[in-house]
CSV table of C-alpha atoms in Angstrom, one decimal:
chain,number,residue,atom,x,y,z
A,29,MET,CA,116.8,93.6,124.3
A,30,ARG,CA,113.4,92.6,122.3
A,31,PRO,CA,110.0,92.8,124.5
A,32,LEU,CA,109.5,89.4,125.0
A,33,GLU,CA,113.2,89.1,127.0
A,34,GLY,CA,112.8,87.8,130.2
A,35,ILE,CA,108.9,85.1,129.3
A,36,THR,CA,109.4,81.7,129.8
A,37,VAL,CA,107.2,80.4,126.8
A,38,LEU,CA,106.5,76.0,127.4
A,39,GLU,CA,105.3,75.0,124.0
A,40,PHE,CA,103.2,71.5,124.2
A,41,SER,CA,101.2,71.9,120.7
A,42,GLN,CA,101.5,71.2,117.6
A,43,PHE,CA,101.6,71.3,114.1
A,44,MET,CA,100.6,74.9,113.2
A,45,ALA,CA,98.0,77.6,115.1
A,46,GLY,CA,100.1,76.9,118.3
A,47,PRO,CA,103.5,76.7,116.8
A,48,SER,CA,102.7,79.6,114.7
A,49,ALA,CA,102.3,82.0,118.2
A,50,GLY,CA,105.0,80.3,119.2
A,51,LEU,CA,107.2,81.4,116.3
A,52,ARG,CA,105.8,84.9,116.9
A,53,MET,CA,106.9,85.4,120.9
A,54,ALA,CA,110.4,83.6,120.2
A,55,ASP,CA,111.2,86.1,117.1
A,56,LEU,CA,109.7,89.3,120.2
A,57,GLY,CA,112.1,87.8,122.3
A,58,ALA,CA,110.5,85.5,124.3
A,59,ARG,CA,112.4,81.8,125.1
A,60,VAL,CA,109.8,79.1,123.8
A,61,ILE,CA,110.3,75.5,125.0
A,62,LYS,CA,109.0,72.5,122.7
A,63,ILE,CA,108.3,70.1,125.8
A,64,GLU,CA,108.6,67.0,122.8
A,65,ARG,CA,108.0,63.6,122.5
A,66,PRO,CA,111.0,61.4,123.2
A,67,GLY,CA,112.3,60.7,119.2
A,68,SER,CA,109.9,61.9,117.1
A,69,GLY,CA,109.2,65.1,118.6
A,70,GLU,CA,106.1,66.9,118.0
A,71,ALA,CA,104.1,64.9,115.4
A,72,GLY,CA,104.5,68.6,112.7
A,73,ARG,CA,107.8,66.9,111.5
A,74,LYS,CA,106.5,64.3,109.5
A,75,ILE,CA,103.6,67.1,108.2
A,76,ALA,CA,105.9,67.9,105.0
A,77,LEU,CA,104.8,70.2,102.2
A,78,LYS,CA,105.7,69.1,98.6
A,79,ASN,CA,107.6,65.4,101.1
A,80,LEU,CA,110.9,68.3,101.1
A,81,PHE,CA,112.3,67.8,104.7
A,82,LEU,CA,115.6,69.0,106.2
A,83,ASP,CA,117.6,67.0,109.0
A,84,GLY,CA,115.4,64.3,109.6
A,85,SER,CA,112.8,67.2,109.8
A,86,SER,CA,110.4,68.9,107.4
A,87,LEU,CA,111.5,72.0,106.3
A,88,VAL,CA,107.4,73.8,107.1
A,89,PHE,CA,108.1,72.6,110.7
A,90,HIS,CA,111.6,74.6,110.8
A,91,THR,CA,109.9,77.7,109.2
A,92,ALA,CA,107.5,77.4,112.1
A,93,ASN,CA,110.2,76.3,115.4
A,94,ARG,CA,112.9,79.2,114.7
A,95,ASN,CA,114.3,80.4,117.8
A,96,LYS,CA,112.6,77.4,120.1
A,97,GLU,CA,114.2,74.6,122.3
A,98,SER,CA,113.4,71.8,122.6
A,99,TYR,CA,113.1,69.2,126.0
A,100,GLU,CA,112.1,66.0,125.6
A,101,ALA,CA,109.4,64.5,128.2
A,102,ASN,CA,107.4,61.2,128.5
A,103,LEU,CA,104.1,63.2,129.9
A,104,LYS,CA,103.1,59.7,130.8
A,105,ASP,CA,106.1,58.6,132.6
A,106,SER,CA,105.6,59.7,136.7
A,107,GLU,CA,109.6,61.2,136.4
A,108,ASP,CA,109.1,63.5,133.2
A,109,LEU,CA,105.6,64.7,134.3
A,110,GLU,CA,107.2,66.2,137.6
A,111,ARG,CA,110.4,67.3,135.9
A,112,VAL,CA,107.7,69.0,133.8
A,113,LYS,CA,105.8,70.6,136.5
A,114,LYS,CA,108.9,71.6,137.8
A,115,LEU,CA,109.4,74.1,134.8
A,116,ILE,CA,105.8,75.0,134.9
A,117,GLU,CA,106.8,76.7,138.1
A,118,LYS,CA,108.5,79.2,137.0
A,119,ALA,CA,107.8,79.3,133.6
A,120,ASP,CA,105.4,82.7,132.0
A,121,VAL,CA,103.1,80.7,129.7
A,122,ILE,CA,101.6,77.5,128.4
A,123,THR,CA,100.4,77.1,125.2
A,124,HIS,CA,98.9,73.4,124.4
A,125,ASN,CA,96.7,72.3,121.1
A,126,PHE,CA,95.6,69.0,123.0
A,127,ARG,CA,91.4,68.0,122.3
A,128,PRO,CA,89.7,69.0,125.1
A,129,GLY,CA,90.7,66.5,128.3
A,130,VAL,CA,93.4,64.9,127.2
A,131,MET,CA,95.7,67.5,129.2
A,132,GLU,CA,92.9,66.9,132.0
A,133,LYS,CA,93.8,63.5,131.8
A,134,ILE,CA,97.3,63.7,132.2
A,135,GLY,CA,97.5,66.2,135.5
A,136,LEU,CA,97.9,69.7,132.8
A,137,ASP,CA,94.7,71.4,133.0
A,138,TYR,CA,94.4,75.2,134.0
A,139,LYS,CA,92.9,74.3,137.4
A,140,THR,CA,95.9,71.9,137.7
A,141,VAL,CA,98.5,74.2,136.6
A,142,GLN,CA,96.9,77.2,138.5
A,143,LYS,CA,97.6,75.6,141.7
A,144,ILE,CA,101.5,75.2,140.7
A,145,ASN,CA,102.0,78.4,139.1
A,146,PRO,CA,98.9,81.2,140.0
A,147,ARG,CA,100.7,83.5,137.7
A,148,LEU,CA,100.8,81.4,134.8
A,149,VAL,CA,99.0,82.3,131.2
A,150,TYR,CA,97.5,79.3,130.4
A,151,ALA,CA,96.5,78.8,126.4
A,152,THR,CA,95.1,76.6,124.3
A,153,VAL,CA,93.8,76.5,121.1
A,154,THR,CA,90.7,74.3,119.4
A,155,GLY,CA,89.6,72.9,116.7
A,156,TYR,CA,86.1,73.7,117.4
A,157,GLY,CA,85.8,74.6,121.5
A,158,THR,CA,85.3,72.8,124.1
A,159,GLU,CA,81.9,71.7,123.4
A,160,GLY,CA,79.0,70.6,121.7
A,161,VAL,CA,79.4,68.4,118.7
A,162,TRP,CA,82.4,69.1,117.1
A,163,VAL,CA,84.0,69.0,119.9
A,164,LYS,CA,86.1,65.5,118.8
A,165,LYS,CA,86.7,66.2,115.3
A,166,PRO,CA,89.6,66.7,113.3
A,167,GLY,CA,90.9,71.2,114.4
A,168,GLN,CA,92.6,71.2,111.2
A,169,ASP,CA,92.3,74.0,108.2
A,170,LEU,CA,91.2,72.8,104.7
A,171,LEU,CA,88.6,71.3,107.0
A,172,VAL,CA,88.2,74.7,108.9
A,173,GLN,CA,88.0,76.6,105.9
A,174,CYS,CA,85.4,74.8,104.6
A,175,MET,CA,83.3,74.3,107.7
A,176,SER,CA,83.7,78.2,108.4
A,177,GLY,CA,82.1,79.1,104.7
A,178,PHE,CA,85.3,80.4,104.1
A,179,ALA,CA,86.1,78.8,100.5
A,180,ASN,CA,82.4,80.1,99.4
A,181,LEU,CA,84.4,83.6,99.4
A,182,SER,CA,87.0,82.2,96.7
A,183,GLY,CA,86.3,82.2,92.7
A,184,ASN,CA,84.2,82.8,90.3
A,185,LYS,CA,80.9,82.7,90.3
A,186,ASN,CA,80.8,79.0,88.2
A,187,ASP,CA,83.5,77.3,90.8
A,188,ASN,CA,83.0,75.1,92.8
A,189,PRO,CA,84.2,75.9,96.9
A,190,THR,CA,87.2,76.7,96.2
A,191,PRO,CA,89.5,77.1,100.2
A,192,VAL,CA,92.6,79.2,100.3
A,193,GLY,CA,95.9,77.9,99.4
A,194,ALA,CA,97.5,79.0,102.7
A,195,ALA,CA,96.9,77.9,106.0
A,196,VAL,CA,94.8,81.0,106.7
A,197,SER,CA,92.8,79.9,109.5
A,198,ASP,CA,96.5,78.3,111.5
A,199,ILE,CA,97.6,81.4,111.1
A,200,ILE,CA,94.8,83.7,112.2
A,201,THR,CA,94.5,81.9,115.0
A,202,GLY,CA,97.7,81.5,116.0
A,203,THR,CA,98.1,85.7,115.7
A,204,HIS,CA,94.2,85.6,118.0
A,205,LEU,CA,96.3,83.5,120.5
A,206,VAL,CA,99.3,86.3,120.8
A,207,GLN,CA,97.5,88.3,121.0
A,208,GLY,CA,95.2,87.1,124.1
A,209,VAL,CA,98.7,85.9,125.9
A,210,LEU,CA,100.4,89.4,125.5
A,211,ALA,CA,96.7,90.4,127.0
A,212,SER,CA,96.8,88.5,129.9
A,213,LEU,CA,100.4,88.9,131.1
A,214,ILE,CA,99.6,92.8,130.8
A,215,LYS,CA,96.6,92.2,133.0
A,216,ARG,CA,99.0,90.1,135.1
A,217,GLU,CA,101.5,92.6,135.9
A,218,LYS,CA,98.5,94.5,137.8
A,219,THR,CA,97.2,92.0,139.2
A,220,ASN,CA,100.2,89.4,140.0
A,221,LYS,CA,98.3,87.0,138.4
A,222,GLY,CA,97.8,84.4,135.4
A,223,ALA,CA,94.7,83.9,133.0
A,224,TRP,CA,93.4,80.9,130.7
A,225,VAL,CA,93.7,82.3,127.1
A,226,GLU,CA,91.2,80.0,124.4
A,227,VAL,CA,91.1,80.5,121.0
A,228,SER,CA,90.2,77.3,118.0
A,229,LEU,CA,90.5,77.5,114.7
A,230,LEU,CA,86.4,78.6,113.9
A,231,GLU,CA,86.1,80.9,116.1
A,232,SER,CA,89.3,82.6,114.4
A,233,THR,CA,88.1,81.8,111.0
A,234,LEU,CA,84.9,83.1,111.7
A,235,ASP,CA,86.6,86.4,113.0
A,236,LEU,CA,88.4,86.5,109.7
A,237,GLN,CA,85.2,86.8,107.4
A,238,PHE,CA,82.9,89.4,110.5
A,239,GLU,CA,82.4,92.4,106.8
A,240,TYR,CA,81.0,88.8,104.8
A,241,LEU,CA,78.6,87.9,108.0
A,242,THR,CA,77.9,90.9,109.4
A,243,THR,CA,77.0,91.9,105.9
A,244,TYR,CA,75.2,88.4,105.3
A,245,LEU,CA,73.1,89.2,109.5
A,246,ASN,CA,72.4,92.1,108.4
A,247,ASP,CA,71.2,92.0,104.5
A,248,GLY,CA,68.4,89.8,104.8
A,249,ASN,CA,70.5,86.5,105.4
A,250,LYS,CA,71.2,86.7,101.1
A,251,ILE,CA,75.0,85.2,100.4
A,252,PRO,CA,77.6,86.9,98.5
A,253,LYS,CA,77.0,86.1,95.0
A,254,ARG,CA,80.8,85.2,92.9
A,255,ALA,CA,81.8,87.1,89.9
A,256,GLU,CA,81.5,85.3,87.2
A,257,ARG,CA,85.1,86.1,86.7
A,258,GLY,CA,87.6,87.9,88.2
A,259,SER,CA,86.5,89.2,91.7
A,260,ALA,CA,88.3,88.1,94.8
A,261,ASN,CA,85.3,90.3,96.7
A,262,PRO,CA,82.3,88.6,96.9
A,263,ALA,CA,80.9,91.5,98.4
A,264,LEU,CA,82.2,94.6,96.6
A,265,GLY,CA,81.1,95.7,93.5
A,266,ALA,CA,82.5,96.8,90.2
A,267,PRO,CA,85.3,97.5,89.1
A,268,TYR,CA,86.2,95.3,92.2
A,269,GLY,CA,88.8,92.4,90.4
A,270,VAL,CA,91.5,90.7,87.9
A,271,TYR,CA,91.6,91.3,84.9
A,272,LYS,CA,93.3,90.1,81.7
A,273,THR,CA,95.7,92.1,79.3
A,274,LYS,CA,97.2,92.0,76.5
A,275,ASP,CA,100.5,90.1,77.8
A,276,GLY,CA,99.5,89.6,81.5
A,277,TYR,CA,96.7,90.5,84.4
A,278,ILE,CA,95.6,93.8,86.9
A,279,SER,CA,93.9,94.0,89.8
A,280,ILE,CA,91.2,97.0,90.4
A,281,ALA,CA,90.4,97.8,93.7
A,282,MET,CA,87.6,99.4,94.6
A,283,GLY,CA,86.7,103.3,93.7
A,284,SER,CA,84.5,105.4,91.7
A,285,VAL,CA,83.7,103.2,88.0
A,286,LEU,CA,82.9,106.8,86.6
A,287,LYS,CA,86.7,108.6,88.1
A,288,LEU,CA,87.5,104.5,85.3
A,289,GLY,CA,85.8,105.2,82.5
A,290,GLU,CA,87.5,108.8,82.5
A,291,ALA,CA,91.6,107.7,83.4
A,292,LEU,CA,90.7,104.6,80.8
A,293,ASN,CA,88.7,106.6,78.6
A,294,CYS,CA,86.7,104.3,77.7
A,295,LYS,CA,82.8,105.5,77.0
A,296,ALA,CA,80.7,102.5,77.8
A,297,LEU,CA,81.6,102.6,81.5
A,298,LEU,CA,80.0,106.9,81.8
A,299,LYS,CA,76.9,106.1,81.8
A,300,TYR,CA,76.4,104.1,85.3
A,301,THR,CA,76.3,107.7,87.2
A,302,ASN,CA,74.4,105.8,89.8
A,303,PRO,CA,76.6,103.8,92.6
A,304,GLU,CA,74.1,101.6,93.3
A,305,SER,CA,74.4,100.8,90.1
A,306,TRP,CA,78.5,99.6,90.8
A,307,PHE,CA,77.0,96.6,92.5
A,308,THR,CA,73.2,95.7,90.6
A,309,ASN,CA,75.6,95.5,87.5
A,310,ARG,CA,78.6,94.0,88.2
A,311,GLU,CA,78.6,92.0,85.6
A,312,ASP,CA,78.4,94.0,82.6
A,313,ILE,CA,80.4,96.9,84.5
A,314,MET,CA,83.7,93.7,84.5
A,315,THR,CA,82.6,92.0,81.4
A,316,ILE,CA,82.6,96.2,79.8
A,317,LEU,CA,86.7,96.0,81.5
A,318,ARG,CA,87.3,92.6,80.6
A,319,THR,CA,86.5,93.6,76.8
A,320,PHE,CA,88.5,96.6,77.1
A,321,LEU,CA,91.6,95.2,79.0
A,322,ILE,CA,92.2,92.9,76.9
A,323,GLU,CA,93.8,95.6,74.0
A,324,LYS,CA,96.7,96.7,75.7
A,325,ASN,CA,99.7,95.4,78.0
A,326,THR,CA,99.5,95.4,82.0
A,327,SER,CA,102.3,98.4,82.1
A,328,GLU,CA,100.6,100.8,79.4
A,329,TRP,CA,97.4,100.2,81.9
A,330,LEU,CA,99.1,100.8,84.9
A,331,GLU,CA,100.9,104.0,83.7
A,332,ILE,CA,97.3,105.2,82.8
A,333,LEU,CA,95.6,104.2,86.2
A,334,GLU,CA,98.6,105.0,88.8
A,335,SER,CA,98.4,108.8,87.0
A,336,ASN,CA,95.0,109.7,87.9
A,337,GLY,CA,95.1,108.0,91.9
A,338,ILE,CA,93.4,104.4,90.9
A,339,TRP,CA,94.2,101.8,92.5
A,340,CYS,CA,95.6,99.0,90.5
A,341,SER,CA,98.5,96.5,90.2
A,342,ASP,CA,100.4,93.8,88.3
A,343,LEU,CA,100.5,90.1,89.2
A,344,TYR,CA,103.5,88.8,90.6
A,345,THR,CA,104.2,85.1,90.1
A,346,TYR,CA,106.8,84.4,93.0
A,347,LYS,CA,109.9,84.4,91.0
A,348,GLN,CA,108.8,88.2,89.8
A,349,LEU,CA,108.2,89.7,92.9
A,350,LEU,CA,111.3,88.4,94.7
A,351,ASP,CA,113.4,89.6,91.7
A,352,HIS,CA,111.4,93.3,92.3
A,353,LYS,CA,113.5,96.1,93.9
A,354,GLY,CA,110.4,96.2,95.7
A,355,TYR,CA,110.8,93.0,97.4
A,356,GLN,CA,114.3,93.3,97.8
A,357,VAL,CA,113.9,96.6,100.1
A,358,LEU,CA,112.3,95.0,102.1
A,359,LYS,CA,115.2,92.6,102.9
A,360,MET,CA,112.1,90.3,104.0
A,361,ASP,CA,114.8,86.2,103.6
A,362,GLN,CA,116.5,85.0,105.7
A,363,LYS,CA,118.9,82.1,105.8
A,364,LEU,CA,119.3,79.3,109.2
A,365,ASN,CA,122.0,76.8,108.8
A,366,LEU,CA,120.9,73.6,110.6
A,367,LEU,CA,123.5,71.6,112.5
A,368,SER,CA,123.8,68.6,109.3
A,369,GLY,CA,125.2,72.0,107.7
A,370,GLU,CA,122.4,72.2,105.5
A,371,GLU,CA,120.4,75.6,104.9
A,372,VAL,CA,116.9,77.4,105.1
A,373,HIS,CA,116.2,80.3,103.1
A,374,THR,CA,112.4,81.4,104.3
A,375,THR,CA,110.6,84.5,105.4
A,376,ARG,CA,111.9,87.1,108.4
A,377,CYS,CA,109.6,87.9,111.3
A,378,PRO,CA,107.4,91.0,109.2
A,379,ILE,CA,107.7,93.3,112.4
A,380,ARG,CA,110.2,96.1,112.8
A,381,LEU,CA,111.4,97.0,115.9
A,382,ASN,CA,112.3,100.4,116.4
A,383,ASP,CA,113.1,101.0,112.5
A,384,GLU,CA,115.1,97.4,113.1
A,385,ARG,CA,114.3,94.2,111.3
A,386,VAL,CA,113.8,90.9,112.9
A,387,TYR,CA,115.9,88.2,112.4
A,388,SER,CA,116.0,84.5,113.7
A,389,PRO,CA,119.6,83.7,114.9
A,390,LYS,CA,118.9,80.5,115.6
A,391,PRO,CA,116.9,77.7,113.6
A,392,ALA,CA,114.2,75.4,114.6
A,393,PRO,CA,115.6,72.2,117.4
A,394,ARG,CA,116.7,68.7,117.1
A,395,VAL,CA,113.9,66.8,119.1
A,396,GLY,CA,115.6,67.0,122.6
A,397,GLN,CA,119.1,69.3,122.1
A,398,HIS,CA,118.0,71.0,125.0
A,399,THR,CA,116.6,69.1,127.3
A,400,GLU,CA,120.2,68.4,129.9
A,401,ALA,CA,121.1,72.0,129.5
A,402,ILE,CA,117.4,72.9,131.0
A,403,ILE,CA,117.1,69.7,134.0
A,404,LYS,CA,120.9,71.3,134.8
A,405,GLU,CA,119.6,75.2,134.6
A,406,PHE,CA,116.4,74.3,136.5
A,407,ASN,CA,117.6,71.7,138.9
A,408,LEU,CA,115.3,69.3,137.6
């Protein structure tokens, strides 16, 4: 039995942040019912990565909506809306990411829904909160990475702002939403009352940067400076970064420059005896390392550094990673069979329960696939 079995979630959410929260709850046993517009379904079905579609929906939709059911409802239709309200009476959680004011207009805002089901946990995702000049601005991952300052942390010193090539704002926001929902469900067991959980893409992305923002706020508002080349964290001193080797790359994490110099037998590093210099002379130290590490293959450096307890790693492509026994032992991928006969090859839930991996028993649904069954089950 998975920990969230018996919990019913009504997912009005679209795209990635809200659905990724539903994905995690579904993986952990919750029954997640997507409330979708008739015909076209939620907008995320049309958002494609590399224009890849399976069974009429985008590949990315299939990755974020496994283990869910689909219920068609036109929320502007009074009969459909009444049926949805009956579902709400028996649900435990609602998630939505409509812009502020939309659910109020429909009549499914928190105050109204609370009267229908006082035990309900009402969880909302916004782009930038519910007040202020950005309220109506589209909440989208790239925009939020840029507006939050996050895009200034990656890349080299002279690069343009460099957003991360993954939906980090969406995913971290979905994670925070799940945390709020679970905390509210625990409290409900004590009080028999639901709660309103709110998260925003901007606030979650700011929280993701707490170490940089805290440094900025406590260090005279100085902006972290990216290294000349190869640094993955602008607030950390040398040797932290990625370096070219004779046949590839090697990453070296934080640690003592002196210990690194001794392990490499690199005399030029041994003069940096004061740890403060690892920050103030970061560029000089990294230049020395770039010149030194280019002389041997990555595997040779790894053998030397790892035997001396230096934190380091190879840099893998996806092919190298998936072919590596270190990845294969994790059994991280799974295959889901669609009604169309097509197959989705994706990753599994990263959480293990009682030392067992969590795999998905069913793929993402077609639009309205479960409508009739849900109507009968809940007597709608």
